[in-house]
Structures are given as structure tokens and as C-alpha cells.
Amino acid sequence: MVFLFSIFARTHEASLRHCHCQISTRKFITRDEWERKLKEVKIRKEDMNRLIMNFLVTEGYVDAAEKFRLESGTEPDIDLATITDRMAVKMAVQSGNVQDAIEKINDLNPEILDTNPELYFHLQQQKLIELIRTGKIEEALEFAQDELAPRGEENPAFLEEIEKTVALLAFDDVKNSPYGGLLDMSQRMKTASEVNAAILTSQSHEKDPKLPSLLKMLIWAQNQLDEKAVYPRINDLSTAKLEDSAV
Amino acid sequence: MPATAAVAPPPTAPEQLAARLSSGDSDESLLPTLREIKNQIIGNRTKKLLYLRLRAVPKIVALLSSSSSPSPVIIQAAAAVGSFACGVEEGVRAVLDAGAVPHLTVLLSHPDAKVVDSAARSLRIIFQSKLAPKYDFLLEENKTFLLSLLNSTNENITELAASIVAHSCEKPTEQTSLCDAGVVQKLVSLLGGSSNQRDTSLDAISAIVKNNPEVATKFVSISNGKAFNSLMGLMQDRYPRTRLLACVCLISIEQAFPVYFQEMQIKTKLILILLDLIEEAGRVGDEAPFVLKGLIGESEELHRQALSVTAAERLCGYLRKGKAVLEARRLEGILLVLAELGSKLEQSRAQLIELQVPSLIIDLLKHDCAQVRVAACHVIKNISRSLKHLCAGRFGSESIVMPLVQLLCDSSTSVQTAALDAICNVAVNLTTKKSVLLQSGGVSILCQLARSMHSEVRLKSVRALRNLMFLLDRKDKDLILTELTVSTLTILISDPDPLVQEQALALAGNFVDGSGVSTKFIFSEDISIIDAVSRQLKGECSPGMCIQGMFFLANMAAENESQKDAVMDCILPTSLDLSISHPNSFLVTFLQSKERLLRLSTLWCLINLVNPDQRNSFRVSALQGAGIISQLKTMVNDPCLDCKLRVRMVLERCLENRE
């Protein structure tokens, strides 16, 4: 992690220093020089710990967060108890128990679904998908009529999605129908993610962890520097290995 | 799920659930029912309306105040009440009528924290509605209560307090009272809290500061300007909603305390940030253009500044990309900003025309939403005031005129009047190629509207006809008057609304063109336009009306002998006047007027009357007898150059006649 941040800081510094050089000639930086400069950059451990804690908390890894807190002494920026509640909702969606999820959200904060019509719609859509998945066609039809159709009346923007979902009912082999993708687990994950974000926002917490943003900045900074210099790059974020660039 | 042993799961049918509420119980046995109702209505407008019709609200509200209700029941009941009030107007009304507010307020002091939370949340939702009761801040106990809420450590409660301020604080006395009690300070401290607290606090600060220079001054001096700096910082917050609210707050302060903002820097920043926000999704993007319009409104300086930061290009670009999918509200807002930009400066109008705004917005004239149609008309109305392009006949094309003419028959009166305004300006087309407008069928519609019950509609349609009539061919002028009919014109000249009279007189003046051929319309049967004009001029009429009347007479006098005679009959005192010992013509009074145009129009009438020909000496003596010549002699050094010149012209001609 230190390595990654050092690279980012170094790249950014290099970008700034070399910005006066000609476009046609790029400065060449040897690996030794690069590694030496990297060592000079100081990153605080506390900052990194907070980033990790922020990641664990936002993604909802309660146990890991608790353990990390004990081992590193880093305080989470959110009450860990609320994470448990949030994770219970997320798990319910991921397991396809949508009604349970809805009830849990309402217990947590009754305003969330009232002020997030898109989320409410997606949850009901997911409910219909689950009914179709388990073959409860009668119930699905009734649900579509009683619950999904009114959503379309309240908000015409949802009509297209409703049509796609209801269309599933017309096929025997639902999985291989044109909108069969709705039955994939990825659809559940998408809804679960939406729920997670909405709960975080309602708790005045940022819905995205900081770490991915930092990595994006690293890639951007390297791309900027590529125009001005040849230097050892990180091409694989997961290993953060320095690779020599072809000249 | 709460454990409810040995109780059957509740039914899910709303009718059955609502019936259970009437059982008279208020204990734990009601819990599953309440919970089920709550879970059905949250997020679901249709279900809310259903339960409202089943009269569930009063029963649920009753549970809030019942002393036998255990906490879990109160919590569910409060949550349900809040949900009914969320986004559904009938729901808010039902909740208010059932007396929920006092009950919920009492619950704010409940020993159970969860009950307090639930009550605070629901109260906050109620106070976000326009229908919520007005909180009387001037009552001491209310102020104390509010302060206690603001001092709470519970986030829901502090947000509630800020919501109440944002909703109810209106009068300057209230604003000052709250400011003196330290409420502003407390709100400023909330700016450092969670994002929800910040947003509600920004709303509240805007309400307290609005149009109140005293409070605005106090605000900027809090902590030596630190509070103001926080506000500036929040303008660049990561959340769009916070940015927008911060902009609104800053604009409130700027409008109450403009001296503090003399440098353009902050205002330019506001313009740029708002332009960015217009592209945000959701309600933030919908409201941002209205905030921008409020910022730049009425200020030429800010119009120029906005143009210099490419506001027009950005807005047009945005419209071009997405007008098919944008929300009506956002479209309306963007159009209103464009209309505002085109309202004062010629350079703005020129730029907007260069950016092809008229063709960009033509299809918006047919938009489903009336407000969008109105806003599109405003844009055309303002841009078409561009002299340069008007001369080029740029606005007379079919593509603009036809949709506007269609809007004259729109079902909404506000659209009709907006279209009338636009046509008014388009009809000023200074070339004589007004054919499209004439052939569009617009004339007959305008003539119909000139007979409308609404004086505003009459006024605008007559004005449009007046503009259309100007410099038209003889035959086209005749066509218009045939359509309108002389009797209608006469009636309009005596309209109850003086503004309509003025436009009607101007219309008549534009109709007469000095060729002598308009006679047949002026004297048809027993209706005489000139009689109607004469009556107006001799009665109580505004300077504007008199000016138009005199221009009409001046044009008449340019025609032929019998016209001149008719005008003379009109302006010379009648036997009636003589008997009240007013030997002078009313023209004398006009010539003495401070209004330059009135003197001038009267002089032109006289010039045309004494134009060298046979009967002039006769006329000159008559004018002499009416005191006009003597009056003229006193005007040889009129301060207005034009008038001075015309006075001398008249006097010279009179002298020629003598010889």
C-alpha cells in the first residue's frame, strides 16, 4: 500500500517538474533513480489505516473492521453497530429475501424508501424477479398488477423496466429469454449495492470508499506522466509491481 | 421481527388492517398491524392514498397520545404518520387535521430515545411541507423550545429545529428575534455537522437572512467572517445538493447586504457553480436554473458577466443535447435563464441569435407542459427585441410565426398571453414583409382576442394589431380593419381600461396613412371613429392616450380636405365649451404640457392642418380664435429642439396664408 501511494506521489511530482520539457523528447528515468525517489516520499501510517478502515466500514465488513480497530487502534468513522444493521439488509437482498430487506430498511430509517423512489422500485422489481425465479407465476402476475403497475403510473420513467420484467412471464425458459439476465445474481448484487449506498447516504456517510478513487488517481497520474517521461510503471494494481516501459 | 407469540400473522389486505385499527386496542397486540401498514405505505403513494380513504390516519394519530400505548406501538405509529406526510399533499392534510403535530411535539420529551427519534423524524417531514402550520417565533415559550431543540445532541432533533426555521421564518421581526436569541450562531455550528445537518442548516440560514440587511450584516461578522468563509467553502462541497443550498444562502446574503459583495469574484463563482449544477441529475439540476435566474435577474452587469463565462453557449449546448429527455421543470428553468439573458442587452440578444436559440426552442413551443411553452414564448419575446435582427426580418419566418399563432388558441390563458407578447414583438418587424403573419390566420384570432373578457388579453392583442398595422400596404390595412370591424375599434377606444384605449388609439393612428383612401372606414354609417377619439381627448385621459389621439388626428389631417375639416371640427371648441367660458381649444392645454411627445404630436397635427392650400386662411383664423396661435407664439423657444422647429414651421405657414 505504501508503495502504491509513494508511486502516486512521485508520479505527480514528476509530472509537475517535467512539464516544461518538449513533447517530442521524453525524459528517461532509470529504475534506480525511480526507486530512490520513491523512498524519499513519506506516507503516514495513520493515514493508510484510516483508508483501510474506511474501506472495511463502507463495504460492510464488520468483523474485519472490529478486529482492525483492536489491532491498529484506528477508530472507525461510523458506529460499527449501524454497520451490522446495514449488512443485514444487504445480505437479505443478496439472498433474495426482498420483503425482509424492505422491513429491515424501514426499521432502520423509515425515510429511506420514501425519499428514494428509484430504489423502492428496484426492490419491488427484484421481488417480482424472485417470484418468477421460484416459479410462483400466479403470485408473480398478481404482484406485477398490484404493486409494479402503480409504480409505472406514479412515474412513467419506470415503465420500460417494468415491461422488461413482466415480459419474463411470457417465456417458459425464462433464463434464456431476451431479458433472462435479470435473473442473474448480478442483478441482485446491483440492487444490494443500491441499498447499501442509500443507507450510507441517509447516515450522512459517503457511499463510496476512498481507496478506489486513489487508485484511479494513480492511473491518471501515470497516464499524464507517460506523455513526458519514460519510467518504471505499475501496470497491475493488485501486485503494484514496477515494470520497465519499452522506450 | 418482534416476537408475537400465539398471535396469528396479520392479514395483508388494507381494508382488514384498517378495520383492526378500530378495535379500540392500543397495546402490543396492535403492533403487527401497525408494522404491516407502515411497511405497505412507505415509498408507495398508491397505498398511502388507499389508507387515507380508509380513514386510517386519525386512528393512528390517536395511538400517539394514548397513555396506554407502549413505546414500540408509538414508534410504529409515529413512523406511519411521517410516511403519510411524505410527498403526498392529502396525507399532510389528514395528518394535520388529526392533530398529529402537538402529540408528536410532546413525544420529543419521551424517555425512550427511539420514540424521540421517530417523533422528531416525522415532525421534520411534516415541516417540509408548505401546508405545515406556521410556527410563531415571537412567542417567548416557542423560542425557548426551539433553542432547546437546537441544543440537543440528537441529530434528528437539531435537524427538526432547523427545518422549522426554514419553513416558518418569514417576517423581518421574526428574523431579527431569532437572530438576537442566538439561533444564527447555533445554525452556523451545525454547518460543521453531518451532511444532513449542514443541508437543513443552510436552508434555515437562508430563511433568516432573506431580505434582512441587519441579520445579513450580523451573519458576515460571526467569528470575524469565519462563518461566511465556511459558506464559501460549502459552495464547493462534494455533494451537489449542499453546493446548491450554499449558493442559495450566499445569494440571500448578497441580496440583503450587497455592499459586502461588491467585487465580481464571488458572483462570478456563483454563476459558474450554478451552471455546473444545472447538469446534475435529480432535483438539484431542476432547481439550479431558477436559482441562477434569481442571481442574475435585473442586473445588466451580471448579464454581461454571465455571457463572458460562456453561460449562453453552455445552456444552449445542454439544451441541444438533452431537451428531449429533460424534466419539464428543468427545461422551464433553462428557458427562463435564456429569456432573462435576452431581456436587457443588445449584445446578449445578438449572441443568442448567433447560437440559433430561436430554432433550438421552436419545438418547445409545443411541449406538453404549459410552463415550458410560456417560458419558450418569453425567450422569443425578449430576443425579438433585437433591433438589428428585427430590421432584417429575421423573426417573420413561418417556423416561428406559425407555432406562436397556434399558441394563441392554447387552453391555458398564461400561454395565450405569453404568445401574445411574443407576437407583439415579432409584429414590430420593421420591414414591410409581414406576409407570414398576415397569412397565418393570426389576424382573425387576434381580432377575436381583442374582444376578450380579460383586459390583459385585450390589451396585448390590440398592441399586436397596432404593431402589425404599422407601415402595412393599404389593402392589408383594410383587411385587418374589416376583420376587426370599425365598431369594435370604436368600442376599444372607449374601453374601461385606459391602457387598452391607448393601444386602440395608436392602432387607429397606424391605420390612417395620409393617402386619403382610408375615409370609407373612418366614416362608416353612424359610427365615427373620429367622434370616439374626440370624446376621449376631451375627457379625462392620460398623457399616453392624448399622444396617440393627437397622432391619429395628425395623420387624418394629412389626408384630404374633408378630413382636415373633420379634424378642425374636432379640435375647435364647441358651443358647449364656449358656454362654460372655455374659449380655447383643448389643444392649448396639450401645447402647455410638460410631456414633450404630447406637444410634438399636437404640433404635427397643426402643421398638417395649415398645409398650404385653398381653405387655409379660414382655418388659420379659426385657430387664432381658439387661442392656439397665441399659445404657439409663446413656444418659439421651446426647450425641445424638435418642438421648436415645428412651432416655427406652423407659424411660418400661418404667416404665408395671411399674405
Coordinates of C-alpha atoms in Angstrom, one line a residue, chain B residues 88-452:
Chain B
V88 CA -48.5 13.3 -0.5
E89 CA -50.5 16.5 0.0
E90 CA -53.7 14.8 1.1
G91 CA -51.5 12.9 3.6
V92 CA -50.1 16.1 5.1
R93 CA -53.6 17.5 5.4
A94 CA -55.0 14.3 7.0
V95 CA -52.1 14.2 9.5
L96 CA -52.5 17.9 10.4
D97 CA -56.3 17.6 10.7
A98 CA -55.9 14.7 13.0
G99 CA -53.8 16.9 15.3
A100 CA -50.6 15.0 15.0
V101 CA -48.3 17.9 15.5
P102 CA -49.0 18.6 19.2
H103 CA -48.9 14.9 20.0
L104 CA -45.6 14.4 18.2
T105 CA -44.2 17.5 19.9
V106 CA -45.0 16.1 23.4
L107 CA -43.2 12.9 22.4
L108 CA -40.0 14.8 21.8
S109 CA -39.5 14.7 25.6
H110 CA -40.3 11.0 25.9
P111 CA -37.8 8.9 28.0
D112 CA -37.3 6.4 25.2
A113 CA -34.7 7.7 22.8
K114 CA -36.2 5.6 19.9
V115 CA -39.6 7.3 20.5
V116 CA -37.9 10.7 20.4
D117 CA -36.1 9.8 17.2
S118 CA -39.3 8.6 15.5
A119 CA -41.3 11.6 16.5
A120 CA -38.5 14.1 15.5
R121 CA -38.2 12.5 12.1
S122 CA -41.9 12.6 11.4
L123 CA -42.2 16.2 12.6
R124 CA -39.4 17.2 10.3
I125 CA -41.1 15.6 7.4
I126 CA -44.3 17.5 8.2
F127 CA -42.5 20.8 8.4
Q128 CA -41.0 20.3 5.0
S129 CA -44.5 20.7 3.6
K130 CA -45.9 24.1 2.6
L131 CA -49.1 23.1 4.4
A132 CA -47.4 22.7 7.8
P133 CA -48.6 25.2 10.5
K134 CA -46.7 28.4 10.9
Y135 CA -44.5 28.4 13.9
D136 CA -44.9 31.6 15.9
F137 CA -41.3 32.6 16.7
L138 CA -42.3 35.7 18.5
L139 CA -43.9 33.8 21.4
E140 CA -41.2 33.5 24.1
E141 CA -42.0 29.9 25.0
N142 CA -41.8 28.9 21.4
K143 CA -38.4 30.5 21.0
T144 CA -37.1 28.8 24.2
F145 CA -38.4 25.5 22.9
L146 CA -36.7 25.9 19.6
L147 CA -33.4 26.8 21.2
S148 CA -33.7 23.7 23.4
L149 CA -34.1 21.6 20.3
L150 CA -31.1 23.3 18.6
N151 CA -29.0 22.5 21.7
S152 CA -29.9 18.8 21.6
T153 CA -27.2 16.2 20.9
N154 CA -29.7 14.2 18.9
E155 CA -29.2 14.8 15.2
N156 CA -32.9 14.2 14.3
I157 CA -33.9 16.9 16.7
T158 CA -31.5 19.5 15.6
E159 CA -32.5 18.9 12.0
L160 CA -36.1 19.3 13.0
A161 CA -35.4 22.6 14.6
A162 CA -33.6 23.8 11.5
S163 CA -36.5 22.6 9.4
I164 CA -39.0 24.6 11.5
V165 CA -36.9 27.7 11.0
A166 CA -36.5 27.1 7.3
H167 CA -40.3 26.6 6.9
S168 CA -41.7 29.3 9.2
C169 CA -39.3 32.2 9.4
E170 CA -40.6 34.9 7.2
K171 CA -41.2 38.3 8.7
P172 CA -38.4 40.6 9.5
T173 CA -39.5 40.8 13.1
E174 CA -39.1 37.0 13.3
Q175 CA -35.8 37.0 11.6
T176 CA -34.4 39.7 14.0
S177 CA -35.9 38.0 17.0
L178 CA -34.3 34.7 16.2
C179 CA -31.0 36.3 15.4
D180 CA -31.0 38.1 18.7
A181 CA -31.7 34.9 20.5
G182 CA -28.5 33.3 19.1
V183 CA -30.2 31.0 16.6
V184 CA -28.0 32.0 13.8
Q185 CA -24.9 31.1 15.8
K186 CA -26.3 27.7 16.6
L187 CA -27.1 27.1 12.9
V188 CA -23.6 28.1 11.9
S189 CA -22.2 25.4 14.3
L190 CA -24.5 22.9 12.6
L191 CA -22.7 23.7 9.4
G192 CA -19.8 21.6 10.7
G193 CA -22.0 18.6 11.4
S194 CA -23.2 15.7 9.2
S195 CA -24.2 16.4 5.6
N196 CA -27.9 16.3 6.5
Q197 CA -27.4 18.7 9.3
R198 CA -25.5 21.0 7.0
D199 CA -28.1 21.0 4.3
T200 CA -31.0 21.7 6.7
S201 CA -28.9 24.4 8.4
L202 CA -28.2 26.1 5.1
D203 CA -31.9 26.2 4.3
A204 CA -32.6 27.7 7.7
I205 CA -29.9 30.4 7.4
S206 CA -31.2 31.4 4.0
A207 CA -34.7 31.9 5.5
I208 CA -33.4 34.0 8.4
V209 CA -31.2 36.2 6.3
K210 CA -33.5 36.7 3.4
N211 CA -34.1 40.4 2.6
N212 CA -32.9 41.4 6.1
P213 CA -29.8 43.6 5.9
E214 CA -29.5 43.7 9.7
V215 CA -29.3 40.0 10.1
A216 CA -27.1 39.6 7.0
T217 CA -24.6 42.1 8.4
K218 CA -24.6 40.2 11.7
F219 CA -24.0 36.9 9.9
V220 CA -21.0 38.0 7.9
S221 CA -19.4 39.3 11.1
I222 CA -19.8 36.0 13.1
S223 CA -16.4 34.8 14.3
N224 CA -14.7 37.5 12.3
G225 CA -16.0 36.2 9.0
K226 CA -15.3 32.5 9.6
A227 CA -19.0 31.7 9.2
F228 CA -19.0 33.4 5.8
N229 CA -15.9 31.6 4.8
S230 CA -17.5 28.2 5.7
L231 CA -20.3 29.1 3.4
M232 CA -17.9 29.9 0.6
G233 CA -16.2 26.5 1.2
L234 CA -19.6 24.7 1.1
M235 CA -20.1 26.2 -2.4
Q236 CA -17.5 23.6 -3.4
D237 CA -18.7 20.7 -1.3
R238 CA -18.6 17.3 -2.8
Y239 CA -22.4 16.9 -2.7
P240 CA -24.4 18.8 -5.3
R241 CA -27.3 19.4 -3.0
T242 CA -25.0 21.1 -0.5
R243 CA -23.5 23.2 -3.2
L244 CA -26.8 24.4 -4.4
L245 CA -28.1 25.2 -0.9
A246 CA -24.9 27.1 -0.2
C247 CA -25.4 29.1 -3.4
V248 CA -28.9 29.9 -2.4
C249 CA -27.7 31.0 1.1
L250 CA -25.0 33.2 -0.4
I251 CA -27.4 34.8 -2.8
S252 CA -29.8 35.6 0.1
I253 CA -26.9 37.3 1.9
E254 CA -25.8 39.2 -1.2
Q255 CA -29.3 40.5 -1.9
A256 CA -29.7 41.6 1.7
F257 CA -26.2 43.0 2.0
P258 CA -24.9 43.9 -1.5
V259 CA -22.0 46.1 -0.3
Y260 CA -20.2 43.0 1.0
F261 CA -20.2 41.6 -2.5
Q262 CA -19.0 44.5 -4.5
E263 CA -16.3 42.6 -6.2
M264 CA -17.4 40.4 -9.0
Q265 CA -15.4 37.4 -7.9
I266 CA -17.9 35.8 -5.7
K267 CA -20.8 36.4 -8.0
T268 CA -18.8 35.0 -11.0
K269 CA -18.1 31.9 -8.9
L270 CA -21.7 31.5 -8.1
I271 CA -22.6 31.8 -11.8
L272 CA -20.1 29.1 -12.7
I273 CA -21.1 26.7 -10.0
L274 CA -24.8 27.1 -10.8
L275 CA -24.1 26.4 -14.5
D276 CA -22.4 23.2 -13.4
L277 CA -25.2 22.3 -11.1
I278 CA -27.7 22.6 -13.9
E279 CA -26.2 19.4 -15.4
E280 CA -26.7 17.4 -12.2
A281 CA -29.2 14.7 -12.0
G282 CA -32.4 15.0 -10.0
R283 CA -34.0 17.9 -8.2
V284 CA -30.7 19.7 -7.8
G285 CA -30.4 20.1 -11.5
D286 CA -34.1 21.0 -11.8
E287 CA -33.9 23.8 -9.3
A288 CA -30.4 25.2 -10.2
P289 CA -31.5 27.3 -13.2
F290 CA -34.2 29.0 -11.1
V291 CA -31.5 29.9 -8.6
L292 CA -29.3 31.3 -11.4
K293 CA -32.1 33.4 -12.7
G294 CA -32.7 34.8 -9.3
L295 CA -29.0 35.7 -9.1
I296 CA -28.6 37.5 -12.4
G297 CA -32.1 38.9 -12.6
E298 CA -32.5 42.6 -13.4
S299 CA -28.7 43.2 -13.4
E300 CA -27.0 44.2 -16.6
E301 CA -23.7 43.8 -15.0
L302 CA -24.4 40.2 -14.1
H303 CA -25.9 39.5 -17.5
R304 CA -22.6 40.7 -19.0
Q305 CA -20.6 38.6 -16.6
A306 CA -22.7 35.5 -17.3
L307 CA -22.1 36.0 -21.0
S308 CA -18.4 36.4 -20.5
V309 CA -18.2 33.0 -18.8
T310 CA -20.0 31.4 -21.8
A311 CA -23.3 30.9 -20.0
A312 CA -25.2 31.2 -23.2
E313 CA -23.1 28.6 -25.0
R314 CA -23.3 26.2 -22.2
L315 CA -27.0 26.4 -21.8
C316 CA -27.6 26.1 -25.5
G317 CA -25.3 23.1 -25.7
Y318 CA -27.1 21.4 -22.8
L319 CA -30.5 22.0 -24.4
R320 CA -29.3 20.8 -27.7
K321 CA -28.0 17.5 -26.2
G322 CA -30.9 16.7 -24.0
K323 CA -34.1 18.6 -24.5
A324 CA -35.9 15.5 -25.5
V325 CA -35.3 13.9 -22.1
L326 CA -35.0 16.7 -19.7
E327 CA -37.6 17.2 -17.0
A328 CA -40.2 19.9 -17.7
R329 CA -39.1 21.9 -14.7
R330 CA -35.5 22.0 -15.7
L331 CA -36.4 22.9 -19.3
E332 CA -38.6 25.7 -17.9
G333 CA -35.7 27.0 -15.8
I334 CA -33.2 26.9 -18.6
L335 CA -35.5 28.8 -20.9
L336 CA -36.2 31.4 -18.2
V337 CA -32.5 32.0 -17.8
L338 CA -32.1 32.4 -21.6
A339 CA -35.1 34.8 -21.6
E340 CA -33.5 36.7 -18.7
L341 CA -30.2 37.0 -20.6
G342 CA -32.0 38.4 -23.6
S343 CA -34.0 40.9 -21.6
K344 CA -31.7 43.9 -21.5
L345 CA -28.6 43.9 -23.6
E346 CA -28.5 44.0 -27.4
Q347 CA -25.2 42.1 -27.2
S348 CA -26.9 39.3 -25.4
R349 CA -29.7 39.1 -27.9
A350 CA -27.2 39.1 -30.8
Q351 CA -25.3 36.3 -29.2
L352 CA -28.4 34.2 -28.5
I353 CA -29.5 34.6 -32.1
E354 CA -26.0 33.6 -33.3
L355 CA -26.3 30.5 -31.2
Q356 CA -29.5 29.7 -33.1
V357 CA -31.6 29.8 -30.0
P358 CA -34.9 30.6 -31.8
S359 CA -34.7 27.4 -34.0
L360 CA -33.5 25.5 -31.0
I361 CA -36.6 26.2 -29.0
I362 CA -39.3 26.1 -31.6
D363 CA -40.4 22.6 -30.8
L364 CA -40.5 23.6 -27.1
L365 CA -43.4 25.8 -28.1
K366 CA -45.4 22.6 -28.5
H367 CA -44.2 21.0 -25.2
D368 CA -46.8 19.2 -23.1
C369 CA -46.1 21.3 -20.1
A370 CA -47.7 24.8 -20.1
Q371 CA -44.9 26.4 -18.1
V372 CA -42.4 25.3 -20.7
R373 CA -44.5 26.8 -23.5
V374 CA -44.8 30.0 -21.6
A375 CA -41.0 30.2 -21.0
A376 CA -40.3 29.5 -24.7
C377 CA -42.6 32.4 -25.6
H378 CA -40.7 34.7 -23.1
V379 CA -37.4 33.8 -24.9
I380 CA -38.8 34.7 -28.3
K381 CA -40.4 37.9 -26.9
N382 CA -37.1 39.1 -25.4
I383 CA -34.8 38.0 -28.2
S384 CA -37.0 39.5 -30.9
R385 CA -36.5 42.9 -29.4
S386 CA -33.1 42.9 -31.1
L387 CA -33.3 45.9 -33.4
K388 CA -30.6 44.6 -35.7
H389 CA -32.3 41.4 -36.4
L390 CA -35.8 42.8 -36.5
C391 CA -34.8 45.0 -39.3
A392 CA -33.5 42.0 -41.2
G393 CA -37.0 40.5 -40.9
R394 CA -35.4 37.6 -39.1
F395 CA -38.4 36.8 -37.0
G396 CA -41.0 36.8 -39.6
S397 CA -40.4 33.3 -40.8
E398 CA -43.1 30.7 -40.9
S399 CA -41.3 28.4 -38.5
I400 CA -41.5 30.9 -35.7
V401 CA -44.8 32.6 -36.5
M402 CA -47.0 29.5 -37.1
P403 CA -46.4 27.9 -33.7
L404 CA -46.9 31.2 -31.9
V405 CA -50.2 31.7 -33.7
Q406 CA -51.3 28.3 -32.7
L407 CA -50.5 29.1 -29.1
L408 CA -53.0 32.0 -29.3
C409 CA -55.6 29.3 -29.0
D410 CA -53.9 27.4 -26.2
S411 CA -56.1 26.1 -23.4
S412 CA -54.0 27.9 -20.8
T413 CA -54.5 31.7 -20.5
S414 CA -51.0 32.3 -19.3
V415 CA -49.7 30.6 -22.5
Q416 CA -52.0 32.8 -24.6
T417 CA -50.8 36.0 -23.0
A418 CA -47.1 34.9 -23.3
A419 CA -47.7 34.1 -27.0
L420 CA -49.4 37.5 -27.5
D421 CA -46.3 39.2 -26.0
A422 CA -44.0 37.3 -28.4
I423 CA -46.2 38.1 -31.4
C424 CA -46.4 41.7 -30.4
N425 CA -42.6 42.0 -30.7
V426 CA -42.4 39.8 -33.8
A427 CA -45.0 42.0 -35.5
V428 CA -42.8 45.1 -35.0
N429 CA -40.8 43.7 -37.9
L430 CA -39.5 46.9 -39.4
T431 CA -39.5 45.7 -42.9
T432 CA -42.8 45.5 -44.6
K433 CA -42.7 41.8 -45.2
K434 CA -45.2 40.8 -42.7
S435 CA -46.9 38.4 -45.0
V436 CA -46.3 35.3 -43.0
L437 CA -48.1 36.7 -40.0
L438 CA -50.9 38.0 -42.2
Q439 CA -51.4 34.7 -44.0
S440 CA -51.2 32.6 -40.9
G441 CA -54.7 33.2 -39.8
G442 CA -53.3 35.1 -36.9
V443 CA -55.2 38.3 -37.7
S444 CA -58.6 36.8 -37.2
I445 CA -57.5 35.2 -33.9
L446 CA -56.0 38.5 -32.7
C447 CA -59.3 40.3 -33.6
Q448 CA -61.2 37.7 -31.6
L449 CA -58.9 38.1 -28.7
A450 CA -59.4 41.8 -28.9
R451 CA -63.0 41.2 -27.8
S452 CA -61.9 39.0 -24.8

